Short mmCIF file of C-alpha atoms in Angstrom, two decimals:
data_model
loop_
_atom_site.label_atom_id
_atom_site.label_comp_id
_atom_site.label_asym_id
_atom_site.label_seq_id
_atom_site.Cartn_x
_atom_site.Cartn_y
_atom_site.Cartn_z
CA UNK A 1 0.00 0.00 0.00
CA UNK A 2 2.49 2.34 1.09
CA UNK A 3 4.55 1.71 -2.44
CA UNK A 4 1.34 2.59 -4.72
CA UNK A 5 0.52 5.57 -2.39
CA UNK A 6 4.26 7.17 -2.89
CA UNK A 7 3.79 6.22 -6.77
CA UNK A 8 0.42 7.93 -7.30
CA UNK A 9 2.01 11.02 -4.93
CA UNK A 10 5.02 11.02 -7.41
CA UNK A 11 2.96 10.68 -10.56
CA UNK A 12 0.66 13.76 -9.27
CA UNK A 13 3.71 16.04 -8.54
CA UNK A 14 5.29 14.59 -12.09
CA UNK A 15 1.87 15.37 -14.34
CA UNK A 16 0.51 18.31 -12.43
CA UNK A 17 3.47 20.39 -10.92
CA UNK A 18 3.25 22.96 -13.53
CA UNK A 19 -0.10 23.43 -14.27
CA UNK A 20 -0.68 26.79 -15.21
CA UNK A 21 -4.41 26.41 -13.74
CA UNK A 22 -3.16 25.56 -10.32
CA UNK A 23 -0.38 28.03 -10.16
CA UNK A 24 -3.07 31.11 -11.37
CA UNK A 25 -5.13 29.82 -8.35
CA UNK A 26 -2.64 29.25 -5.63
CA UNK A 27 -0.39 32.44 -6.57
CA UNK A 28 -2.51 35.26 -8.37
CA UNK A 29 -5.97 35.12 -7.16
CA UNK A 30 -4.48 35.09 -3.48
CA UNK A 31 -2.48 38.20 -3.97
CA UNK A 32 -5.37 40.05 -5.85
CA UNK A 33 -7.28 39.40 -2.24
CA UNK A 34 -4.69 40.57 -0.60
CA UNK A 35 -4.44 43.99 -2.71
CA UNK A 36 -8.36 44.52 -1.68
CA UNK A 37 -7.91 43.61 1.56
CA UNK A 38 -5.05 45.69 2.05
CA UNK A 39 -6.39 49.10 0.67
CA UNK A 40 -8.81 49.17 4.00
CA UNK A 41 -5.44 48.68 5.72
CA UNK A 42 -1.61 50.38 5.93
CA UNK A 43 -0.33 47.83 8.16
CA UNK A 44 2.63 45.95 7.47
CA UNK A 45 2.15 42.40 6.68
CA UNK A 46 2.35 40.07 10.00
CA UNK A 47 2.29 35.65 9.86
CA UNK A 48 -1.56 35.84 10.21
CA UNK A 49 -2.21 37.64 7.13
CA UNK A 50 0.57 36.17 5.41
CA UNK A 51 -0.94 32.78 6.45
CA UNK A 52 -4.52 33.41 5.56
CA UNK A 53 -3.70 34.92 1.56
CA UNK A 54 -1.88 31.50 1.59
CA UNK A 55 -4.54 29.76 2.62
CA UNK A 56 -6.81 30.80 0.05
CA UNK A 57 -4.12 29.84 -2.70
CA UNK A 58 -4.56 26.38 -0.88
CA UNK A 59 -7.93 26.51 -1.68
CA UNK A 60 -8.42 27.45 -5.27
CA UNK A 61 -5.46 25.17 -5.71
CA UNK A 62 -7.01 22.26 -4.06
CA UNK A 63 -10.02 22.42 -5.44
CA UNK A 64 -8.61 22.55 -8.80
CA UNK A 65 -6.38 19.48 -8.74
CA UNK A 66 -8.80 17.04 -7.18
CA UNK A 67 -10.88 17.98 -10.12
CA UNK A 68 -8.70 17.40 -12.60
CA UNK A 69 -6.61 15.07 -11.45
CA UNK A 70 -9.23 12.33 -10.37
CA UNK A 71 -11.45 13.07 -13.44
CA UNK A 72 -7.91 11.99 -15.12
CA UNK A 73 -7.84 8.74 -13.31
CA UNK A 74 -11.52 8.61 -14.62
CA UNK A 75 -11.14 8.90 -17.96
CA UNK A 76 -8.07 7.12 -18.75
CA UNK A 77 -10.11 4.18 -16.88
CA UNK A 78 -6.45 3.21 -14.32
CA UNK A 79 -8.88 3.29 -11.41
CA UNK A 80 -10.67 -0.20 -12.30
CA UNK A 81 -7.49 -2.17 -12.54
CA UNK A 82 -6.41 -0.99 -9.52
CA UNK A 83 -9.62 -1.84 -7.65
CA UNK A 84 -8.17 -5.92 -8.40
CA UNK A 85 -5.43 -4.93 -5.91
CA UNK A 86 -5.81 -5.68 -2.22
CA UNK A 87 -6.03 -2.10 -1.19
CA UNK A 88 -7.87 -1.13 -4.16
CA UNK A 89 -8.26 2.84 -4.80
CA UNK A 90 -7.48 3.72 -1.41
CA UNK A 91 -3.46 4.47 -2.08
CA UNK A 92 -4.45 5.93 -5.08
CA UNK A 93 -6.96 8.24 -3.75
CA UNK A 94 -4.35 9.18 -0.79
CA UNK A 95 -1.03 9.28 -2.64
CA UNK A 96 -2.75 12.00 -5.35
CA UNK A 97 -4.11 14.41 -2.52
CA UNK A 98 -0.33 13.92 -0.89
CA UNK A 99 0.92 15.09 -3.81
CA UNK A 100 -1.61 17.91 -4.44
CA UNK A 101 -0.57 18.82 -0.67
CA UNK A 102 2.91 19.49 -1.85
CA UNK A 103 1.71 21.39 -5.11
CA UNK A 104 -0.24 23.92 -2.62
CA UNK A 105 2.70 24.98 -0.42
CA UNK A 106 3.92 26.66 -3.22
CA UNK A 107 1.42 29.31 -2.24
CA UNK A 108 2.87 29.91 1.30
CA UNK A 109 6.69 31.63 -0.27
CA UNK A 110 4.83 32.35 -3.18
CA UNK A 111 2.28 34.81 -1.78
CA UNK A 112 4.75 35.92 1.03
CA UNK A 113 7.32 37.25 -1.50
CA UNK A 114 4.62 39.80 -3.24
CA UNK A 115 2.81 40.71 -0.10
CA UNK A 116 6.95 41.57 1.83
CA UNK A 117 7.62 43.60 -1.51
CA UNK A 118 4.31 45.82 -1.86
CA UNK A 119 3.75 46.55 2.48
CA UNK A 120 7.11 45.21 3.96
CA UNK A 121 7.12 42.54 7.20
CA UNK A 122 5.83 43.35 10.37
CA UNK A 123 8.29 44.20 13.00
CA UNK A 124 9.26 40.68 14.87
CA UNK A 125 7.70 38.81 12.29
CA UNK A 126 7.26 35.11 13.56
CA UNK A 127 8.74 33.11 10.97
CA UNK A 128 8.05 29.57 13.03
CA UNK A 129 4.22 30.45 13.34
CA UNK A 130 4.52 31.46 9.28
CA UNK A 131 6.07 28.71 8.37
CA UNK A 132 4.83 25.50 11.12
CA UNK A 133 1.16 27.39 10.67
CA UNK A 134 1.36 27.19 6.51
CA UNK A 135 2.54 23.92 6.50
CA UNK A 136 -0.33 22.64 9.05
CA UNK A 137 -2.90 24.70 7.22
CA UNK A 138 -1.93 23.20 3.95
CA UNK A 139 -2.41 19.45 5.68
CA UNK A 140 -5.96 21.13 7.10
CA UNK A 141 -7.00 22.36 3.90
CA UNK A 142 -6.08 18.79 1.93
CA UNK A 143 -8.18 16.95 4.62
CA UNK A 144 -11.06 19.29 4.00
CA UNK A 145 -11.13 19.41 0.07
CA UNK A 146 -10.35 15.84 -0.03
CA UNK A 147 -14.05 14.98 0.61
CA UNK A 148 -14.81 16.08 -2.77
CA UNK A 149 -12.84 13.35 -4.06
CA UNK A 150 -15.31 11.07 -2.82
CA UNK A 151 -18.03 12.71 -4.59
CA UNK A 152 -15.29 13.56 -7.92
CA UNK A 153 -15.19 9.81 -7.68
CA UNK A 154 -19.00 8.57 -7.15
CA UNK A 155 -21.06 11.46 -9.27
CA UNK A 156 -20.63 12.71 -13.05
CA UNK A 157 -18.98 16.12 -12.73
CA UNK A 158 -20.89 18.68 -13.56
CA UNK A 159 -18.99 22.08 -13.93
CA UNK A 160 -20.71 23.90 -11.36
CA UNK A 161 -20.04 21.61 -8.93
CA UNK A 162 -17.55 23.71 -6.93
CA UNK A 163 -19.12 26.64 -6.96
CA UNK A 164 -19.31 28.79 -3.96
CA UNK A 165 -16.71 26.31 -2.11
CA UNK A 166 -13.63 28.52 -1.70
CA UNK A 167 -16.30 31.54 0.15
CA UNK A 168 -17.49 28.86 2.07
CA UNK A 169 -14.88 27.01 3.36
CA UNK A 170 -12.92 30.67 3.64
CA UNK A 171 -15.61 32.31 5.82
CA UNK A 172 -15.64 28.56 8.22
CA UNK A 173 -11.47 28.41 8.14
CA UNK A 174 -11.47 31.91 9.84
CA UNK A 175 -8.16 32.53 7.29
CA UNK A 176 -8.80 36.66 7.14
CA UNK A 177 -11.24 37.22 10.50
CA UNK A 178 -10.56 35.73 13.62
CA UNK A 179 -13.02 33.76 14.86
CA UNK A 180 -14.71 35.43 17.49
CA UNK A 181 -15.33 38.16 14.74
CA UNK A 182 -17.25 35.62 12.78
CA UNK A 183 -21.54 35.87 13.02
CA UNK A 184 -22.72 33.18 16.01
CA UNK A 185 -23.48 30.54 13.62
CA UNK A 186 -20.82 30.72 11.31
CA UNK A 187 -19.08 30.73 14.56
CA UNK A 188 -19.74 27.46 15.84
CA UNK A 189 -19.67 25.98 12.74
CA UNK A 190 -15.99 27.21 12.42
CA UNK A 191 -14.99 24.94 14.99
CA UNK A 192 -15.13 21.82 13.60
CA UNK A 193 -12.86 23.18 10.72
CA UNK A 194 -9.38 22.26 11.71
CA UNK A 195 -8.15 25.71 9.31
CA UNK A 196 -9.40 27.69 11.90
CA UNK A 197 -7.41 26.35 14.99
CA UNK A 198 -4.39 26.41 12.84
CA UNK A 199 -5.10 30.18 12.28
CA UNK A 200 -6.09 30.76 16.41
CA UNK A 201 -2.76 29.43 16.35
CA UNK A 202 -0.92 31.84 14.03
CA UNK A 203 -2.51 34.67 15.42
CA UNK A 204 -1.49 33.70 18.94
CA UNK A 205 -3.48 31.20 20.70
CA UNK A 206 -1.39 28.37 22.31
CA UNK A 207 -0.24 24.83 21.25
CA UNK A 208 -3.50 23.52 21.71
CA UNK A 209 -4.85 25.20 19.32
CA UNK A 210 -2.68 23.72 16.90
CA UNK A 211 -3.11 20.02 18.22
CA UNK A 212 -6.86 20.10 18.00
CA UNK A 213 -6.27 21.00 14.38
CA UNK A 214 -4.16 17.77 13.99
CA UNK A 215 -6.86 15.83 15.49
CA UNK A 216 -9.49 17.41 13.42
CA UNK A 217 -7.03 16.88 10.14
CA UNK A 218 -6.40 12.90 11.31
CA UNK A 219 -10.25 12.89 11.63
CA UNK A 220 -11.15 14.47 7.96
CA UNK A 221 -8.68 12.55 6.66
CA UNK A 222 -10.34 9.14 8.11
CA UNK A 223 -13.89 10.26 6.92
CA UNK A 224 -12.55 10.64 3.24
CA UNK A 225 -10.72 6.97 3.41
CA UNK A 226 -13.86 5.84 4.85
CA UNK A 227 -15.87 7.02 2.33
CA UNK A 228 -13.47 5.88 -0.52
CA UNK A 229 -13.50 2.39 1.10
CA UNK A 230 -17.31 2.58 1.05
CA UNK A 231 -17.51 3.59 -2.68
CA UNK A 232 -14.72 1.14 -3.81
CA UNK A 233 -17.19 -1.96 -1.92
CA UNK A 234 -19.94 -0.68 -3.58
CA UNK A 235 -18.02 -1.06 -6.75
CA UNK A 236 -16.90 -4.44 -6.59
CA UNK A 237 -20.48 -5.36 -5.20
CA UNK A 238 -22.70 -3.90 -7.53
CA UNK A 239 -20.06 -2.97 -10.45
CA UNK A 240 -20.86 0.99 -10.32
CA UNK A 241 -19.06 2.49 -13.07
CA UNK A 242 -16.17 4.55 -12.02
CA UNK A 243 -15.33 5.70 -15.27
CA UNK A 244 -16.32 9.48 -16.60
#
């Protein structure tokens, strides 16, 4: 298992690395948010912000590569041979959001470099909460946005499927407003999103913050191989076609 997940996390980095669609999400978009959200502002740039613009790159990024990357596996039909072997999709499904996980940290020095250049750093900036808070948030985000690959998988894609996803899961991840600045309900909601502990954490909060993140990331990431191993039996039980 662990072979086929470090292939299909190899062959996701190898195909996909440069895909101009995922580096116009995770780079531009990101810093055009950060140029409106920065003309209400004249502060310097501190981790949080630096952190959140990120996280949106994360996001779009995501979003984008688990749509075309599984609709890939889809249509050049590599996902029925592999339900023959023991572990069936499951590696497959996991190695590819690995990978994607790597593609998205581009976005952390990516949108740092632009936002240091147009406003400068904060004074002190905390480079460990920057950098230990991007690469958690990345993790968070991949365990959140992998649940569409379970429905990428089960369901014909239908171009609007995504839409309204990156406002939604923005406004629950609490990346630009901390979260007791969100509404009540959006409030409670926002705290079963492991992005926004990692962000309580990069704006301050203390370690625990950042372990109930990893615990909500271990348990996202358990739903979507739950799910996977739930299509994959239906599959071989009642031959559902996996193919696009």
């Amino acid at each position: 298992m662990t072979a086929t997940t470090w292939r299909a996390a190899g062959d996701q980095i190898r195909m996909q690395a440069s895909s101009p669609v995922a580096l116009l999400a995770g780079l531009i978009m990101p810093v055009v948010f950060a140029v409106i959200l920065h003309s209400y502002s004249s502060a310097a740039v501190d981790p949080a912000f630096a952190v959140g613009i990120a996280g949106i790159g994360y996001l779009d990024a995501l979003i984008v590569l688990v749509v075309v990357s599984l609709l890939g596996e889809k249509q050049w039909r590599t996902l029925t041979p592999a339900l023959a072997a023991p572990y069936g999709i499951v590696p497959v499904v996991l190695g590819r959001l690995a990978g994607m996980t790597v593609q998205a940290l581009v976005s952390l020095p990516g949108t740092l470099l632009p936002l240091a250049l147009l406003w400068g750093l904060a004074p002190g900036f905390d480079w460990l909460r920057w950098l230990v808070g991007g690469a958690a948030l990345a993790l968070a985000t991949t365990s959140v946005v992998g649940l569409m690959a379970f429905v990428v998988l089960r369901f014909p894609f239908s171009p609007g499927m995504t839409n309204g996803l990156v406002g939604l899961l923005l406004a629950l991840g609490s990346l630009l407003v901390p979260q007791d600045a969100l509404p009540p309900v959006i409030r409670q909601l926002s705290w079963l999103m492991p992005q926004s502990h990692v962000m309580s954490w990069v704006r301050g909060a203390d370690a625990g913050s950042l372990a109930v993140s990893f615990g909500l990331t271990a348990v996202s990431l358990a739903i979507v191989v739950g799910l996977v191993l739930r299509l994959q039996q239906a599959v071989r039980d009642h031959a559902i076609p996996l193919e696009a």
